[in-house]
mmCIF file of C-alpha atoms in Angstrom:
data_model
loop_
_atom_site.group_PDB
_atom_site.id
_atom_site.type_symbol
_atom_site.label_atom_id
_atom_site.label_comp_id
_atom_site.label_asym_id
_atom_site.label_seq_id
_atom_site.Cartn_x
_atom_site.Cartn_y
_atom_site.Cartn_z
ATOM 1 C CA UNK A 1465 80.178 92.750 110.232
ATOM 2 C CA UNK A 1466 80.322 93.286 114.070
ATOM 3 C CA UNK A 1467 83.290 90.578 114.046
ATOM 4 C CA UNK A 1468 85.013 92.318 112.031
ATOM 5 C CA UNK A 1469 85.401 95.259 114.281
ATOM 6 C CA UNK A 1470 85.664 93.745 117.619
ATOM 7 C CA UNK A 1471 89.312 93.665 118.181
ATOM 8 C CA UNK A 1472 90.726 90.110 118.824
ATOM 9 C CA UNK A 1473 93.701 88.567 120.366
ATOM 10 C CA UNK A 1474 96.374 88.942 117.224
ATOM 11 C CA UNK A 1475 98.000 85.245 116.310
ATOM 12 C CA UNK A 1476 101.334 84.939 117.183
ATOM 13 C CA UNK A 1477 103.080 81.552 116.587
ATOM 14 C CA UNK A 1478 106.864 80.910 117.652
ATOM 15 C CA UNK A 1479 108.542 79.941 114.648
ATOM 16 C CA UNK A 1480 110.192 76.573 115.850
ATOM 17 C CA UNK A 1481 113.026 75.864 112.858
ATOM 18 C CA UNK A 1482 114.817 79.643 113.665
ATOM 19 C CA UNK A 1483 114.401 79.032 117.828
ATOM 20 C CA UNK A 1484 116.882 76.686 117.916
ATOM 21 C CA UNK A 1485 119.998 78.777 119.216
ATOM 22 C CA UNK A 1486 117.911 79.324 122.317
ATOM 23 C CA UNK A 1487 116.431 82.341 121.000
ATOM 24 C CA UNK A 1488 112.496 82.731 120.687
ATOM 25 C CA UNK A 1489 111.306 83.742 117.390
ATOM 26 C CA UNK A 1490 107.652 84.762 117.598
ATOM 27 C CA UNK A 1491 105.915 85.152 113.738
ATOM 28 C CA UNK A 1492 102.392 87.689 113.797
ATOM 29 C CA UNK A 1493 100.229 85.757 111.348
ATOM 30 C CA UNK A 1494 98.545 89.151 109.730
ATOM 31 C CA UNK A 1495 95.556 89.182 109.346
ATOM 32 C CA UNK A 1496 94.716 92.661 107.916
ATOM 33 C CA UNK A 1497 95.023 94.756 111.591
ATOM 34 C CA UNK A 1498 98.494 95.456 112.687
ATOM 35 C CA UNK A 1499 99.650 95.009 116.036
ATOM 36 C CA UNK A 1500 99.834 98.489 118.170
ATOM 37 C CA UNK A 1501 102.599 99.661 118.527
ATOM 38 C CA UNK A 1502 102.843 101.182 121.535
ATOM 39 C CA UNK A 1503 103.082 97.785 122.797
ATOM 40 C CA UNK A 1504 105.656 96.561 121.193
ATOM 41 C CA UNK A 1505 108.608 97.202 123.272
ATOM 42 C CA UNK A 1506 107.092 96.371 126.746
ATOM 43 C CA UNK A 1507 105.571 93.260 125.787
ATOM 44 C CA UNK A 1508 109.081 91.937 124.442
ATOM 45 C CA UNK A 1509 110.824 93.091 127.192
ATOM 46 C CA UNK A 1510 108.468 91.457 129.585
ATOM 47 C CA UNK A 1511 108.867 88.462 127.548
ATOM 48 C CA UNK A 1512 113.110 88.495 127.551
ATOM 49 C CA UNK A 1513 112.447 88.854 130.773
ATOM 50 C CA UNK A 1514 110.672 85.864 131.225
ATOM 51 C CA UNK A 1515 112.696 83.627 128.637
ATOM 52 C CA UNK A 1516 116.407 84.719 129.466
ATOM 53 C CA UNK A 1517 116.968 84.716 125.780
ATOM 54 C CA UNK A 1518 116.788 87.746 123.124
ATOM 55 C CA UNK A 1519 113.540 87.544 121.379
ATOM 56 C CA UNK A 1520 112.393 88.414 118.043
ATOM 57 C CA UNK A 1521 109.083 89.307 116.483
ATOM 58 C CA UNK A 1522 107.981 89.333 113.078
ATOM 59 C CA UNK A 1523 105.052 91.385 112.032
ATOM 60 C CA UNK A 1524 103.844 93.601 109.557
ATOM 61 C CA UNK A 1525 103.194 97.421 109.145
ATOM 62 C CA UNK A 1526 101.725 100.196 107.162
ATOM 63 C CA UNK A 1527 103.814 102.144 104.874
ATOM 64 C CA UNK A 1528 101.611 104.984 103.381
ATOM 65 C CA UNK A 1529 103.133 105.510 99.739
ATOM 66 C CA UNK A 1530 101.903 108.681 97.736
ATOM 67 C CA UNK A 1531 99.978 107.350 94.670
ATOM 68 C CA UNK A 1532 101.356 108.717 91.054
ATOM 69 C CA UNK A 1533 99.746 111.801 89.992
ATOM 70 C CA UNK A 1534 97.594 110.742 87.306
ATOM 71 C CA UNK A 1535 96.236 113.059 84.031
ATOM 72 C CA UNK A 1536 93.583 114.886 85.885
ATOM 73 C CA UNK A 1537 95.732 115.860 88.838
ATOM 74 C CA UNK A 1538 98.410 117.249 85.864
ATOM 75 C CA UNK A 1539 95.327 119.603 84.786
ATOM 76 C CA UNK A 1540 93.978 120.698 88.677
ATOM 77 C CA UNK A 1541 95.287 123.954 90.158
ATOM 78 C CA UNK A 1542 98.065 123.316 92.487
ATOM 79 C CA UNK A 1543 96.513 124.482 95.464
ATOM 80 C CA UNK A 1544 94.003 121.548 94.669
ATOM 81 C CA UNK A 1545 95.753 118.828 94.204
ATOM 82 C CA UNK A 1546 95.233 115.688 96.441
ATOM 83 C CA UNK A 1547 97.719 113.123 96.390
ATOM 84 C CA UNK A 1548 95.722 109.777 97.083
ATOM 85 C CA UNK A 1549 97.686 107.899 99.652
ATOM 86 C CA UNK A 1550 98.186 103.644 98.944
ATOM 87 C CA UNK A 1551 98.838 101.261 102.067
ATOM 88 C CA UNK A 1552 101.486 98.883 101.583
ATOM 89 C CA UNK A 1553 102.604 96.367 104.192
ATOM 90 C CA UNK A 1554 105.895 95.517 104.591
ATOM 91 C CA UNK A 1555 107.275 92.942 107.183
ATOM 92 C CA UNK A 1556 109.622 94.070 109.568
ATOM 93 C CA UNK A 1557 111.587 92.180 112.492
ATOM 94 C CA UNK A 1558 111.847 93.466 116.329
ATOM 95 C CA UNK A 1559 114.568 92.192 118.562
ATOM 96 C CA UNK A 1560 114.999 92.377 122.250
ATOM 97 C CA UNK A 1561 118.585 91.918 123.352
ATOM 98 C CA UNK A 1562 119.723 92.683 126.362
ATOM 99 C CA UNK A 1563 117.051 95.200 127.187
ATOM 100 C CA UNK A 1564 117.555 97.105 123.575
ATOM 101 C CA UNK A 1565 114.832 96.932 121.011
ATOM 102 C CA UNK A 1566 116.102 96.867 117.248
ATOM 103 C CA UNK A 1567 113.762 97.368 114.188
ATOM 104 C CA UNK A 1568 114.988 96.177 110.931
ATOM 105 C CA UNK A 1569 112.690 95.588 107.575
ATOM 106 C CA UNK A 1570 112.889 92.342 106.242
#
């Protein structure tokens, strides 16, 4: 249990078959805690820096979905109703080029 709340460094591997052009491709292996965000852009910017290349990361991230309304919310007052929120996780690519971050979902 205590493991499993310590934070931990996140794995990132560089993904060797798409850094061939010179470019560094770095792939977050997920493993159920997303990377923060506020990070992001410094970190990759530090590390175009440091490579002289554009550089890409791979990760994933929370998209909160509303849940269907089932029967029982159909019958509840409306100033009742809950919508139950669902995480999804979709993968999404940053790039650093040329000191400009991009976000795109892959």
């Amino acid at each position: 249990m205590l493991l499993s709340q310590l934070y931990h460094p996140p794995r990132v591997e560089i993904d060797r078959t798409r850094s061939d052009n010179g470019e560094l491709v770095l792939v977050h292996r997920f493993e159920g805690k997303p990377l923060v965000r506020e990070f992001i852009a410094n970190t990759l910017l530090g590390i175009e820096f440091l490579w002289g290349r554009p550089v890409q990361l791979e990760t994933s991230e929370a998209v909160h979905a509303a849940a269907a309304p089932g029967p029982a919310a159909a019958q509840a007052p409306p100033h009742r109703e809950r919508r139950a929120e669902a995480t999804v996780w979709q993968r999404v690519r940053y790039t650093m080029k040329d000191r400009k971050l991009t976000r795109d979902v892959i």
